[in-house]
Short mmCIF file of C-alpha atoms in Angstrom, two decimals:
data_model
loop_
_atom_site.label_atom_id
_atom_site.label_comp_id
_atom_site.label_asym_id
_atom_site.label_seq_id
_atom_site.Cartn_x
_atom_site.Cartn_y
_atom_site.Cartn_z
CA MET A 42 -3.46 19.21 13.43
CA HIS A 43 -0.78 16.52 13.29
CA ARG A 44 2.55 17.47 11.72
CA TRP A 45 3.74 15.24 8.90
CA ASP A 46 7.32 15.57 10.12
CA GLY A 47 8.69 12.12 9.37
CA PHE A 48 9.84 13.09 5.89
CA SER A 49 13.15 14.79 5.16
CA CYS A 50 15.37 15.30 2.16
CA GLY A 51 17.46 12.34 1.01
CA PRO A 52 21.10 12.39 -0.10
CA PHE A 53 20.18 12.24 -3.78
CA TYR A 54 19.24 15.93 -3.59
CA ARG A 55 22.42 17.27 -1.99
CA ARG A 56 24.10 17.95 -5.34
CA ALA A 57 21.04 19.84 -6.56
CA LEU A 58 20.90 21.86 -3.35
CA THR A 59 24.60 22.64 -3.64
CA SER A 60 24.16 24.12 -7.10
CA ILE A 61 20.99 26.01 -6.22
CA CYS A 62 21.82 27.24 -2.72
CA ARG A 63 25.64 27.46 -2.97
CA LEU A 64 26.07 25.23 0.07
CA ASP A 65 29.84 25.30 -0.24
CA ASP A 66 29.79 29.09 0.31
CA ASN A 67 27.53 29.02 3.36
CA PRO A 68 26.56 25.81 5.22
CA ALA A 69 23.52 27.59 6.64
CA TYR A 70 21.92 27.26 3.20
CA LEU A 71 21.94 23.49 3.68
CA LEU A 72 19.42 23.71 6.51
CA GLN A 73 17.34 26.17 4.53
CA GLY A 74 17.29 23.85 1.51
CA PHE A 75 16.40 20.81 3.59
CA SER A 76 13.63 22.75 5.37
CA LEU A 77 12.25 23.85 2.01
CA MET A 78 12.05 20.25 0.77
CA VAL A 79 10.50 19.04 4.03
CA SER A 80 7.91 21.80 3.80
CA ARG A 81 7.11 20.82 0.20
CA LEU A 82 6.58 17.21 1.22
CA HIS A 83 4.39 18.40 4.07
CA GLU A 84 2.37 20.46 1.63
CA ARG A 85 1.82 17.37 -0.55
CA ARG A 86 0.09 15.59 2.33
CA ARG A 87 -3.52 14.85 1.48
CA PRO A 88 -6.39 12.54 2.48
CA LEU A 89 -6.54 9.09 0.91
CA ASN A 90 -8.74 8.62 -2.13
CA ALA A 91 -11.11 5.65 -2.52
CA GLU A 92 -8.55 3.52 -4.40
CA GLU A 93 -5.91 4.15 -1.72
CA GLU A 94 -8.36 3.29 1.06
CA ARG A 95 -8.96 -0.10 -0.54
CA ARG A 96 -5.21 -0.76 -0.39
CA VAL A 97 -5.00 -0.31 3.39
CA PRO A 98 -5.44 -3.92 4.56
CA TRP A 99 -6.51 -3.29 8.15
CA LEU A 100 -9.33 -0.83 7.42
CA ALA A 101 -11.70 -3.70 6.53
CA LEU A 102 -11.18 -5.14 10.03
CA LEU A 103 -12.57 -2.07 11.78
CA PRO A 104 -16.22 -1.53 12.79
CA PRO A 105 -17.87 1.53 11.18
CA PRO A 106 -17.17 4.12 13.93
CA GLU A 107 -13.49 3.23 14.17
CA ARG A 108 -13.14 3.00 10.40
CA THR A 109 -14.67 6.45 9.97
CA ARG A 110 -12.16 8.06 12.32
CA ALA A 111 -9.23 6.14 10.86
CA VAL A 112 -10.10 7.17 7.29
CA ARG A 113 -10.54 10.78 8.40
CA GLU A 114 -7.10 10.91 10.01
CA LEU A 115 -5.12 8.85 7.48
CA HIS A 116 -3.01 10.90 5.08
CA VAL A 117 -0.75 10.05 2.18
CA ALA A 118 2.23 11.81 0.61
CA ASP A 119 4.50 11.17 -2.36
CA ALA A 120 8.10 10.40 -1.38
CA GLN A 121 10.73 10.71 -4.08
CA ALA A 122 13.71 8.37 -4.41
CA GLY A 123 16.14 9.16 -1.61
CA ASP A 124 13.62 10.81 0.72
CA MET A 125 13.84 9.78 4.36
CA VAL A 126 10.47 8.70 5.72
CA CYS A 127 11.83 8.01 9.24
CA ARG A 128 15.17 9.01 10.70
CA THR A 129 17.09 7.61 13.67
CA GLY A 130 16.47 9.62 16.85
CA ARG A 131 13.33 11.37 15.62
CA PRO A 132 10.16 10.98 17.75
CA VAL A 133 7.43 8.75 16.38
CA THR A 134 4.41 10.73 15.22
CA TYR A 135 2.86 8.34 12.67
CA TRP A 136 2.47 4.66 11.94
CA PHE A 137 3.41 4.29 8.27
CA GLY A 138 2.38 2.06 5.39
CA VAL A 139 3.28 1.77 1.70
CA ILE A 140 0.48 2.23 -0.82
CA ASP A 141 2.89 1.67 -3.69
CA GLY A 142 6.62 1.95 -4.25
CA LEU A 143 9.52 0.51 -2.27
CA LEU A 144 11.24 1.56 0.98
CA LYS A 145 14.24 0.19 2.85
CA ILE A 146 14.95 0.00 6.59
CA SER A 147 18.58 0.55 7.56
CA THR A 148 20.97 1.98 10.12
CA SER A 149 24.18 3.94 9.61
CA THR A 150 27.27 4.28 11.78
CA ALA A 151 29.17 7.48 12.47
CA GLN A 152 31.78 6.22 9.98
CA GLY A 153 29.12 6.08 7.25
CA ARG A 154 28.68 2.32 7.10
CA THR A 155 25.08 1.38 6.31
CA THR A 156 23.37 -1.89 7.23
CA THR A 157 20.12 -2.66 5.40
CA TYR A 158 17.67 -4.91 7.25
CA THR A 159 14.72 -5.30 4.92
CA GLY A 160 12.54 -3.69 2.30
CA ILE A 161 8.95 -2.52 2.65
CA ALA A 162 6.83 -3.46 -0.36
CA PRO A 163 3.28 -2.37 -1.32
CA GLY A 164 0.66 -3.10 1.32
CA GLY A 165 3.24 -3.22 4.10
CA TRP A 166 2.84 -1.32 7.37
CA PHE A 167 5.84 -0.89 9.63
CA GLY A 168 7.06 0.64 12.86
CA GLU A 169 4.31 -0.75 15.09
CA GLY A 170 6.88 -1.66 17.75
CA THR A 171 8.19 1.91 17.82
CA ALA A 172 4.64 3.28 17.85
CA LEU A 173 3.62 0.96 20.70
CA LYS A 174 6.51 2.15 22.86
CA ARG A 175 6.35 5.77 21.65
CA GLU A 176 10.14 5.75 21.50
CA PRO A 177 12.44 7.55 19.04
CA TYR A 178 13.24 5.67 15.85
CA ARG A 179 16.26 3.40 16.04
CA TYR A 180 16.51 3.08 12.26
CA ASP A 181 16.16 5.02 9.04
CA VAL A 182 13.46 4.38 6.45
CA GLN A 183 14.25 5.63 2.96
CA ALA A 184 12.41 5.53 -0.36
CA LEU A 185 14.29 3.56 -3.04
CA ARG A 186 11.92 4.86 -5.69
CA ARG A 187 8.94 7.19 -5.91
CA SER A 188 6.48 5.86 -3.36
CA ARG A 189 3.08 6.72 -1.93
CA VAL A 190 3.37 6.47 1.85
CA ALA A 191 0.35 6.60 4.15
CA GLY A 192 0.49 7.66 7.79
CA LEU A 193 -1.84 7.19 10.74
CA PRO A 194 -1.22 9.52 13.73
CA VAL A 195 0.28 7.60 16.63
CA ASP A 196 -2.48 8.81 18.98
CA THR A 197 -5.08 7.30 16.65
CA PHE A 198 -2.99 4.11 16.48
CA HIS A 199 -3.25 3.77 20.27
CA TRP A 200 -6.93 4.72 20.21
CA LEU A 201 -7.63 1.83 17.82
CA LEU A 202 -5.62 -0.56 19.99
CA ALA A 203 -7.84 0.35 22.94
CA ARG A 204 -11.10 -0.15 21.02
CA SER A 205 -10.79 -2.65 18.16
CA ILE A 206 -10.24 -6.39 18.52
CA GLY A 207 -9.72 -6.70 14.77
CA PHE A 208 -7.00 -4.05 14.82
CA ASN A 209 -5.27 -5.78 17.74
CA ARG A 210 -5.27 -9.06 15.84
CA PHE A 211 -3.76 -7.35 12.83
CA ILE A 212 -0.94 -5.88 14.95
CA LEU A 213 -0.28 -9.25 16.67
CA THR A 214 -0.08 -10.95 13.27
CA GLN A 215 2.29 -8.25 12.04
CA LEU A 216 4.59 -8.70 15.03
CA ASN A 217 4.55 -12.49 14.69
CA GLU A 218 5.34 -12.39 10.98
CA ARG A 219 8.03 -9.78 11.54
CA LEU A 220 9.71 -11.95 14.18
CA GLY A 221 9.82 -14.88 11.77
CA GLN A 222 11.14 -12.59 9.05
CA PHE A 223 14.06 -11.33 11.13
CA ILE A 224 14.95 -14.81 12.38
CA GLY A 225 15.10 -15.90 8.74
CA THR A 226 17.17 -12.85 7.86
CA LEU A 227 19.66 -13.65 10.62
CA ALA A 228 20.02 -17.21 9.30
CA ALA A 229 20.39 -16.02 5.69
CA ASP A 230 23.04 -13.46 6.65
CA ARG A 231 25.16 -16.22 8.15
CA THR A 232 25.36 -18.13 4.90
CA SER A 233 27.86 -17.39 2.18
CA ASN A 234 25.46 -18.72 -0.47
CA PRO A 235 24.22 -15.74 -2.56
CA GLU A 236 21.30 -17.73 -4.00
CA GLU A 237 19.97 -18.40 -0.51
CA ARG A 238 20.30 -14.76 0.50
CA VAL A 239 18.49 -13.60 -2.62
CA ALA A 240 15.83 -16.30 -2.18
CA HIS A 241 15.19 -15.18 1.40
CA SER A 242 14.87 -11.55 0.35
CA LEU A 243 12.40 -12.45 -2.40
CA ALA A 244 10.36 -14.62 -0.03
CA THR A 245 10.26 -11.77 2.50
CA LEU A 246 9.12 -9.16 -0.02
CA ALA A 247 6.48 -11.51 -1.45
CA ASN A 248 5.09 -12.40 2.00
CA PRO A 249 1.32 -12.12 1.50
CA VAL A 250 0.72 -11.32 5.18
CA LEU A 251 3.23 -8.49 5.52
CA PHE A 252 2.92 -7.18 1.95
CA PRO A 253 -0.53 -8.03 0.57
CA GLY A 254 -0.15 -5.50 -2.24
CA VAL A 255 2.60 -7.45 -4.00
CA GLY A 256 0.72 -10.48 -5.36
CA ASP A 257 2.51 -13.07 -7.49
CA VAL A 258 4.80 -10.58 -9.26
CA LEU A 259 7.36 -8.54 -7.36
CA ARG A 260 7.81 -5.27 -9.24
CA MET A 261 11.39 -4.23 -8.65
CA THR A 262 14.68 -3.83 -10.46
CA GLN A 263 17.76 -5.95 -9.90
CA GLN A 264 19.58 -2.88 -8.63
CA GLU A 265 16.89 -2.32 -5.98
CA LEU A 266 17.17 -5.95 -4.95
CA ALA A 267 20.96 -5.60 -4.76
CA TYR A 268 20.56 -2.65 -2.35
CA LEU A 269 18.38 -4.76 -0.06
CA VAL A 270 20.44 -7.97 -0.19
CA GLY A 271 23.83 -6.28 0.08
CA LEU A 272 25.32 -7.89 -3.02
CA SER A 273 26.46 -6.46 -6.34
CA ARG A 274 23.94 -6.20 -9.15
CA GLN A 275 25.94 -8.73 -11.18
CA ARG A 276 25.88 -11.27 -8.34
CA VAL A 277 22.16 -10.75 -7.82
CA ASN A 278 21.59 -11.33 -11.54
CA GLU A 279 23.52 -14.61 -11.38
CA ALA A 280 21.52 -15.72 -8.33
CA LEU A 281 18.22 -14.86 -10.04
CA GLN A 282 19.23 -16.85 -13.12
CA GLU A 283 20.01 -19.83 -10.88
CA LEU A 284 16.67 -19.54 -9.06
CA ALA A 285 14.87 -19.30 -12.39
CA ALA A 286 16.71 -22.36 -13.73
CA ARG A 287 15.44 -24.33 -10.73
CA GLY A 288 11.87 -23.27 -11.40
CA LEU A 289 11.45 -21.17 -8.25
CA ILE A 290 10.90 -17.83 -10.00
CA ARG A 291 10.37 -16.50 -13.51
CA ILE A 292 12.12 -13.34 -14.64
CA GLU A 293 9.62 -11.14 -16.48
CA TYR A 294 9.70 -7.66 -17.93
CA GLY A 295 9.51 -5.25 -15.00
CA GLY A 296 9.46 -7.83 -12.25
CA LEU A 297 9.92 -11.31 -10.83
CA ARG A 298 7.11 -13.87 -10.70
CA MET A 299 7.12 -16.14 -7.66
CA ILE A 300 6.61 -19.75 -8.83
CA ASP A 301 7.45 -21.68 -5.64
CA LEU A 302 7.28 -19.32 -2.68
CA ALA A 303 7.40 -22.19 -0.17
CA ALA A 304 10.74 -23.39 -1.59
CA LEU A 305 12.17 -19.86 -1.48
CA ARG A 306 11.30 -19.71 2.22
CA THR A 307 12.99 -23.03 3.02
CA PRO A 308 16.58 -22.76 4.34
CA LEU A 309 19.24 -24.66 2.41
CA PHE A 310 16.88 -25.10 -0.56
CA HIS A 311 20.00 -25.17 -2.75
CA LEU A 312 20.73 -28.72 -1.53
CA ARG A 313 17.58 -30.01 -3.20
CA ARG A 314 17.67 -30.83 -6.90
#
């Protein structure tokens, strides 16, 4: 049996643990409380249902024998806001994907400074580079809201790589798209233009190759977008209003509709009127 040990308690629960376990009186209770929450997440692990299987984009690329094993070994668990799906330094045991919800990839320094690299939207699978090398995680992955996260054991990941051409093509496409994404992120981070940074983040999260579960409407709050972009919520709101005024997006109840995804992907789009 594979352990679902990627999940751990997020910081949002520390206050609750303090009141329940009296952490200030005895720090040992902190580990007990965290272990309890990890064990509860582990207990929530279950096989995918039929609807969840349909939302795993690479399953359709597998021939029947490989698909049968993959479906048998895939599991899904509910992560609450603040839960850590992957933590820096932990060994890789699963290749993860988002059925629904929203995750963020980040790193933190010893001084507590956090750098957010990107978000993971519905349909997105991540960590294939870490899984390929079987190395410890060099980043944290945290749920920004309640999310259903699927996991494929890393041994099965390598088994599929050795047997399935379709699976290999999917991984190559993932790596290629991810490279383009991070090059774009580097360019966007070097600009002081908030509209361009927000536009790049939207274009990344609406990428139909990396996140096929998103569609034309990105379901997220402005505060969630602010976490990912690294700007204040007010500044993100102003940038979204500007993008909407230029006809690139439409702000709708509960989400953002992508009107001109190609323009959002184009650097220095703000120079065009």
